[in-house]
mmCIF file of C-alpha atoms and ligand atoms in Angstrom:
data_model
loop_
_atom_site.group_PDB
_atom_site.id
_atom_site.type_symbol
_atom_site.label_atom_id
_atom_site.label_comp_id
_atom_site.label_asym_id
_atom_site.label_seq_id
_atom_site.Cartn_x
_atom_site.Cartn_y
_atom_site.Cartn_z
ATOM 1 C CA UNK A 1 4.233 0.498 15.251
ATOM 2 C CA UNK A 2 1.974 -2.804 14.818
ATOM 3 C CA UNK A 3 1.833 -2.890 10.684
ATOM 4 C CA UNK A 4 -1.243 -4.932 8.829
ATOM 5 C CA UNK A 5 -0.110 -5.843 5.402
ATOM 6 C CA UNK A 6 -2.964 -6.667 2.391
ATOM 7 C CA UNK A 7 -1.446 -7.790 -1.205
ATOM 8 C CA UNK A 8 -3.031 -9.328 -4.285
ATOM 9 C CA UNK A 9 0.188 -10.102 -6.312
ATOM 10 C CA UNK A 10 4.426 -9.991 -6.299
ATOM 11 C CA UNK A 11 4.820 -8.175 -3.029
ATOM 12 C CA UNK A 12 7.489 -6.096 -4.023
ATOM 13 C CA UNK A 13 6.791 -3.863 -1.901
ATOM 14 C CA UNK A 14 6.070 -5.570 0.987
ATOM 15 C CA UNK A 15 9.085 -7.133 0.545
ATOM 16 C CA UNK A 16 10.800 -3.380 0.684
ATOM 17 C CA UNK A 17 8.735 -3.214 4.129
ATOM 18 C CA UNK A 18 10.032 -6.261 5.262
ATOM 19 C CA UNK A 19 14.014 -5.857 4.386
ATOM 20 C CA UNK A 20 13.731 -2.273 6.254
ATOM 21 C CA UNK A 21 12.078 -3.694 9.498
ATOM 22 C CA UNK A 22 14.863 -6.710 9.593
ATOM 23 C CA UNK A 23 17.530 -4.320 8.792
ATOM 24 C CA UNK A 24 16.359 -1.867 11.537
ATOM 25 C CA UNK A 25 15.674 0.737 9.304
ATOM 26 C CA UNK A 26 11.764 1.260 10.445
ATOM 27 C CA UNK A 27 10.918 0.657 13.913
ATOM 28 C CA UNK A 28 7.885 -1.501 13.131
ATOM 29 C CA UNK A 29 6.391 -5.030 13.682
ATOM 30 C CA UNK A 30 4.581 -6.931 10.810
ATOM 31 C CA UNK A 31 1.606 -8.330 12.555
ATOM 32 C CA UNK A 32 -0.446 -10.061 10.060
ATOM 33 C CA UNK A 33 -0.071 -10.017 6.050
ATOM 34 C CA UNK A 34 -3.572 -10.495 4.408
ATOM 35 C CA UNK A 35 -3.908 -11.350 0.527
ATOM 36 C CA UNK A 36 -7.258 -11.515 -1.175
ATOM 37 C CA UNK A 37 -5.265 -14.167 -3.931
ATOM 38 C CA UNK A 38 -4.238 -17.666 -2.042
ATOM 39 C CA UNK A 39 -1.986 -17.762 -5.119
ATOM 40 C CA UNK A 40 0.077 -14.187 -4.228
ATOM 41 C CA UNK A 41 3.667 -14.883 -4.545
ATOM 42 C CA UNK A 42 3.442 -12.070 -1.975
ATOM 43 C CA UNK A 43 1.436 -14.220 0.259
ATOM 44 C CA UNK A 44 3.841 -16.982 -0.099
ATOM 45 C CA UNK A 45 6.379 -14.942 0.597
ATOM 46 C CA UNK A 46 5.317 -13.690 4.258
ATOM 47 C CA UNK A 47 4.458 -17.498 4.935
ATOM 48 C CA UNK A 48 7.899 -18.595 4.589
ATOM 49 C CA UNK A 49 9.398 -15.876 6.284
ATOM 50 C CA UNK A 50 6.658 -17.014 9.029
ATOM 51 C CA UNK A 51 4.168 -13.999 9.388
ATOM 52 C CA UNK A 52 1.074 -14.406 10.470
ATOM 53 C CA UNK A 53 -0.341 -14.938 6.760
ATOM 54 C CA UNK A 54 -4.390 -15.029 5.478
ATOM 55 C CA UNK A 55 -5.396 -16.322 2.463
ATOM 56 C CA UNK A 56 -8.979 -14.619 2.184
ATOM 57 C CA UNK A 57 -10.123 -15.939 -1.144
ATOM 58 C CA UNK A 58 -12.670 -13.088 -2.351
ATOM 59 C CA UNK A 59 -14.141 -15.443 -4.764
ATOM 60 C CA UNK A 60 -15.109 -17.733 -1.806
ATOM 61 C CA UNK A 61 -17.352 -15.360 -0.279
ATOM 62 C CA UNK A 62 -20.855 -14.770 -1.656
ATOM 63 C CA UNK A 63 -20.393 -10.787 -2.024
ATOM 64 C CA UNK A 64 -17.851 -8.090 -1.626
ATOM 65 C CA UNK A 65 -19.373 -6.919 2.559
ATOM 66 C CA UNK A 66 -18.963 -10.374 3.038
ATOM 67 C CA UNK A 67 -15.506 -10.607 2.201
ATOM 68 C CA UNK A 68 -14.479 -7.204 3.684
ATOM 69 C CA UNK A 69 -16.276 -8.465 6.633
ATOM 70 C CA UNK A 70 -13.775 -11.752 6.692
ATOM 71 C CA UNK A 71 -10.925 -9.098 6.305
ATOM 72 C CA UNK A 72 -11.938 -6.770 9.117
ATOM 73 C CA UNK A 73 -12.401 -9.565 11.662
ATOM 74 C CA UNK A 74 -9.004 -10.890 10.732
ATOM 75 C CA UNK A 75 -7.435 -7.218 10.886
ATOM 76 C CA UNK A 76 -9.355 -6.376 14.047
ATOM 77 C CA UNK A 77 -7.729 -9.295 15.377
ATOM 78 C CA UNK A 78 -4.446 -8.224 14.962
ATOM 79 C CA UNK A 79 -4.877 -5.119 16.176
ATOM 80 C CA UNK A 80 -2.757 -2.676 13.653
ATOM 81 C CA UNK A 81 -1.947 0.563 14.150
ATOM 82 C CA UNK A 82 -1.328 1.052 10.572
ATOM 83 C CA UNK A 83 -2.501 -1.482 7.544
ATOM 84 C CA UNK A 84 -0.356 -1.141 4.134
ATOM 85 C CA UNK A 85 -2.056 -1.946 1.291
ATOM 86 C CA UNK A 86 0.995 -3.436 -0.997
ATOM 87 C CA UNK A 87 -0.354 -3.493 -4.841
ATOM 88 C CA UNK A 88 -4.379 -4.856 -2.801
ATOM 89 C CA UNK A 89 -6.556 -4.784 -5.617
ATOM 90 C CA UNK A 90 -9.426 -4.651 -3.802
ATOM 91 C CA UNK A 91 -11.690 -1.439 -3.027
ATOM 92 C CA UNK A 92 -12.027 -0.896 0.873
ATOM 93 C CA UNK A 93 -15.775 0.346 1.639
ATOM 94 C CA UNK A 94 -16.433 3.727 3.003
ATOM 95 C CA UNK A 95 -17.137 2.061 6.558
ATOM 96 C CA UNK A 96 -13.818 0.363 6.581
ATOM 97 C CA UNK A 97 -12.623 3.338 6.024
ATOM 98 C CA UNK A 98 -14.290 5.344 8.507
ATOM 99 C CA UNK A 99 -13.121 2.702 11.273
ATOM 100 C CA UNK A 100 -9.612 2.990 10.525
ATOM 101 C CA UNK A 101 -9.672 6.645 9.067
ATOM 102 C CA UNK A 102 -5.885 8.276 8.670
ATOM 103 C CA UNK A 103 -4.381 4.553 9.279
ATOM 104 C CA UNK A 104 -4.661 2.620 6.078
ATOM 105 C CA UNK A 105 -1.935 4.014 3.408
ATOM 106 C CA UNK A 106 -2.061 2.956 -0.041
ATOM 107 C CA UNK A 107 0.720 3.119 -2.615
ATOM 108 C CA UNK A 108 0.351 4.535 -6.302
ATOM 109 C CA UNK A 109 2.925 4.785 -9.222
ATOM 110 C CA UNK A 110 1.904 8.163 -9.927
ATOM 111 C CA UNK A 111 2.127 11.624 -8.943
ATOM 112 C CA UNK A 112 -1.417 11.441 -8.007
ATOM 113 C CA UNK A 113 -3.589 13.837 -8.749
ATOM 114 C CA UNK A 114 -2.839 13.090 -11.851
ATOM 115 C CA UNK A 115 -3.287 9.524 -13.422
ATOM 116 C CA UNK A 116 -5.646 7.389 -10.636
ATOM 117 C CA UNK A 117 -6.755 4.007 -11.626
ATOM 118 C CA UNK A 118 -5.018 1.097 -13.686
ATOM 119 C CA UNK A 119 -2.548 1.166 -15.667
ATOM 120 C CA UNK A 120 -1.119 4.401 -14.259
ATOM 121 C CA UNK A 121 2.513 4.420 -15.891
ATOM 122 C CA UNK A 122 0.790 3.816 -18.817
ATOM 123 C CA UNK A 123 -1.415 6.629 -18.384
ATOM 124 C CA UNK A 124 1.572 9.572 -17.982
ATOM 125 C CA UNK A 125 3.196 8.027 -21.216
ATOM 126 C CA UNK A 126 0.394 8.504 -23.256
ATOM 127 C CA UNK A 127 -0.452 12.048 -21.744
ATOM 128 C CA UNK A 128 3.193 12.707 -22.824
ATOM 129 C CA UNK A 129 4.529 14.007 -19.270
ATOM 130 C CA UNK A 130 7.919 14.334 -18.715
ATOM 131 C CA UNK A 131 7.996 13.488 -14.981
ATOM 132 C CA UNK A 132 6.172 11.185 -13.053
ATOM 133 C CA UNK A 133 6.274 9.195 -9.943
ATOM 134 C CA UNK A 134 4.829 7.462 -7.138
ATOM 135 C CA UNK A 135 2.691 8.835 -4.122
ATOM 136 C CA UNK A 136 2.145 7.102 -0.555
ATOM 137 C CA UNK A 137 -1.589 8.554 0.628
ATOM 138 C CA UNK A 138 -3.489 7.710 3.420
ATOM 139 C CA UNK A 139 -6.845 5.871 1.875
ATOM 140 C CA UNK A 140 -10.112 7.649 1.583
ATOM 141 C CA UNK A 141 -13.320 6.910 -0.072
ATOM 142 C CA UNK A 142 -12.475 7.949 -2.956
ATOM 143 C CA UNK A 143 -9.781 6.164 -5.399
ATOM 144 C CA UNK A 144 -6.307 7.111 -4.894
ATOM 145 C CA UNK A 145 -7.526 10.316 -3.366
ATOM 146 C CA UNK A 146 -6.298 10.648 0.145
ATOM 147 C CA UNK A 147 -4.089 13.240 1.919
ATOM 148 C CA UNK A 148 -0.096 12.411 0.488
ATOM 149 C CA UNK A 149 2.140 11.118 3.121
ATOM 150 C CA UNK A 150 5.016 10.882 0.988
ATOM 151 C CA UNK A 151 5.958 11.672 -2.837
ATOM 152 C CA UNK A 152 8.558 10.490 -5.142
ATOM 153 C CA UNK A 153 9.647 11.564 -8.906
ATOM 154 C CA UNK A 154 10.959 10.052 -11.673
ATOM 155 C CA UNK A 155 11.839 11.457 -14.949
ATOM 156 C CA UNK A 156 10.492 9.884 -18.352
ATOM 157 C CA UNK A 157 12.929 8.931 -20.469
ATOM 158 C CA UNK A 158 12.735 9.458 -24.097
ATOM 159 C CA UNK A 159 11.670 5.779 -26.033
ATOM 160 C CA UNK A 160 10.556 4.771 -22.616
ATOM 161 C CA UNK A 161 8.347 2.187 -22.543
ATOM 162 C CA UNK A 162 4.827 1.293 -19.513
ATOM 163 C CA UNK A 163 7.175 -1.349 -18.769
ATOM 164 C CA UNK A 164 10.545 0.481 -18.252
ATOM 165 C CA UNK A 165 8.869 3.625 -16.299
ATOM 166 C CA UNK A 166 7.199 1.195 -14.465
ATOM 167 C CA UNK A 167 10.112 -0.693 -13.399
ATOM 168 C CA UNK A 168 11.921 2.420 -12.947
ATOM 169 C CA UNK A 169 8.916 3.948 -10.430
ATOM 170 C CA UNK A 170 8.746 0.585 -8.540
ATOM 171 C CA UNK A 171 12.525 0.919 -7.032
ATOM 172 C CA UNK A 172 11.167 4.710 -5.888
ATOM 173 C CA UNK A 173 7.942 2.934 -4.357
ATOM 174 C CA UNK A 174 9.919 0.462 -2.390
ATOM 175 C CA UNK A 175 12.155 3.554 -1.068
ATOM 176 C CA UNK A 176 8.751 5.839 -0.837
ATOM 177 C CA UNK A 177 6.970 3.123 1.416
ATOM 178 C CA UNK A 178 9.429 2.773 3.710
ATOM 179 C CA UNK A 179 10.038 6.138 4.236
ATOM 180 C CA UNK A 180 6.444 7.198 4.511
ATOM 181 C CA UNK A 181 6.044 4.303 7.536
ATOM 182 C CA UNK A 182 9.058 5.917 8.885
ATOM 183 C CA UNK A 183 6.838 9.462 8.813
ATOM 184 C CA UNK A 184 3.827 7.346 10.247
ATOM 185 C CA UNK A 185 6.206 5.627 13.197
ATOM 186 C CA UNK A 186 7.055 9.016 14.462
ATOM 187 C CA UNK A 187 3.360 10.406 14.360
ATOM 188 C CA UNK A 188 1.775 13.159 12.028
ATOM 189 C CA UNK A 189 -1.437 15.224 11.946
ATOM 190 C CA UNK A 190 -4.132 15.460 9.259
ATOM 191 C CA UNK A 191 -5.045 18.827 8.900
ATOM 192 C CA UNK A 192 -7.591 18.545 5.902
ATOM 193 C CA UNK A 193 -6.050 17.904 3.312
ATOM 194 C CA UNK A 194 -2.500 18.239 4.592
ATOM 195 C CA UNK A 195 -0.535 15.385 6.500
ATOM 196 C CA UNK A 196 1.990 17.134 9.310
ATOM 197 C CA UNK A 197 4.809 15.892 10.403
ATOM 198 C CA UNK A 198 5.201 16.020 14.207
HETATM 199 C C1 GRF B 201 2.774 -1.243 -7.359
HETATM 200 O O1 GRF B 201 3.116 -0.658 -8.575
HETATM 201 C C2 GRF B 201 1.885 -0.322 -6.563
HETATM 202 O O2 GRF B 201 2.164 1.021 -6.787
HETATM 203 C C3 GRF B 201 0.521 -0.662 -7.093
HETATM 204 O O3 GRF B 201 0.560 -2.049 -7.291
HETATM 205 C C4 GRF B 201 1.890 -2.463 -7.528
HETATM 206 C C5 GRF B 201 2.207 -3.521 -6.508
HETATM 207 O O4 GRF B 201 3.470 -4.114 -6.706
HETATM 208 N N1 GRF B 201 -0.488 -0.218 -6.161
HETATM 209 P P1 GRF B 201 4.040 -5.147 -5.655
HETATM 210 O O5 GRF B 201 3.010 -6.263 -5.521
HETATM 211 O O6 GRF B 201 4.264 -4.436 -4.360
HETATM 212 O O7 GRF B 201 5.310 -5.660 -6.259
#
């Protein structure tokens, strides 16, 4: 499985991607690692362990198609059977999505339906739920909206704190990615809604 990786920021979770493929826990190579933030510890990251790395500045580029644009050619390039978007904080157009429809997965730190958007830890603590989580979906054009590969819970804690669920959710998202590839690797069908396992 040729893997595309975009970031904006840490990388945690890239780095979760990364350990599993060098440990031989996902059968997968790491073909390029895109971030649109030259500044991406993430991005700094995959340079020293000697990926393929792009710095695509989105501030550099006079509008968001144009920048996209920069991305696909770069992506296209690499040829990826799957890209990962690794905390990207960028929104992918409806034709980027329609070229590499059911291939670009997206990770969440919710149990989406509930709680799309920012700040989504945050979100479930002030609704008051009692369990959240993180969700691995393949990317549509909506936000966070796509059929769910792979789901993971976490209970809230009472005096928890956004920053102690969210801590908590992120060691479930690095096990969640990796295991969702692993689903990917070994080939599922989208029926509607409904990702199948083959
Ligand atoms: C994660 O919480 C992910 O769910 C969200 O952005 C964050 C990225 O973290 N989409 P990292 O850069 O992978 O550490």
């Amino acid at each position: 499985m040729r893997l595309a990786i975009l970031l904006s920021g840490r990388g945690s979770n890239f780095q979760a991607i990364h350990d599993a493929v060098r440990r031989g826990e996902l059968d997968a190579e790491i073909v390029c690692v895109i971030s649109n933030r030259p500044d991406a510890p993430g991005i700094q990251r995959a340079r020293e362990y000697g990926y393929d790395t792009h710095a695509i500045d989105h501030k550099a580029y006079a509008d968001r198609a144009a920048h996209e644009h920069e991305v696909l050619r770069v992506l296209d390039a690499a040829r990826p059977d799957f890209i990962a978007l690794a905390g990207y904080m960028r929104l992918l157009s409806a034709s980027f999505v329609e070229r590499y429809r059911n291939r670009v997965v997206n990770i969440h730190p919710s149990l989406l339906p509930a709680f799309p958007g920012v700040d989504a830890q945050a979100q479930a603590l002030a609704y008051g739920v009692k369990v959240s989580g993180c969700t691995v979906h393949f990317v549509d054009e909506h936000l966070d909206a796509g059929p769910i590969i792979v789901q993971r819970t976490v209970d809230v804690l009472d005096g928890e704190t956004a920053a102690t669920l969210s801590a908590r959710i992120l060691r479930q998202e690095h096990q969640a990615y990796v295991d969702a590839l692993r689903v990917l690797a070994r080939g599922v069908r989208v029926v509607g809604r409904t990702v199948i396992r083959e």
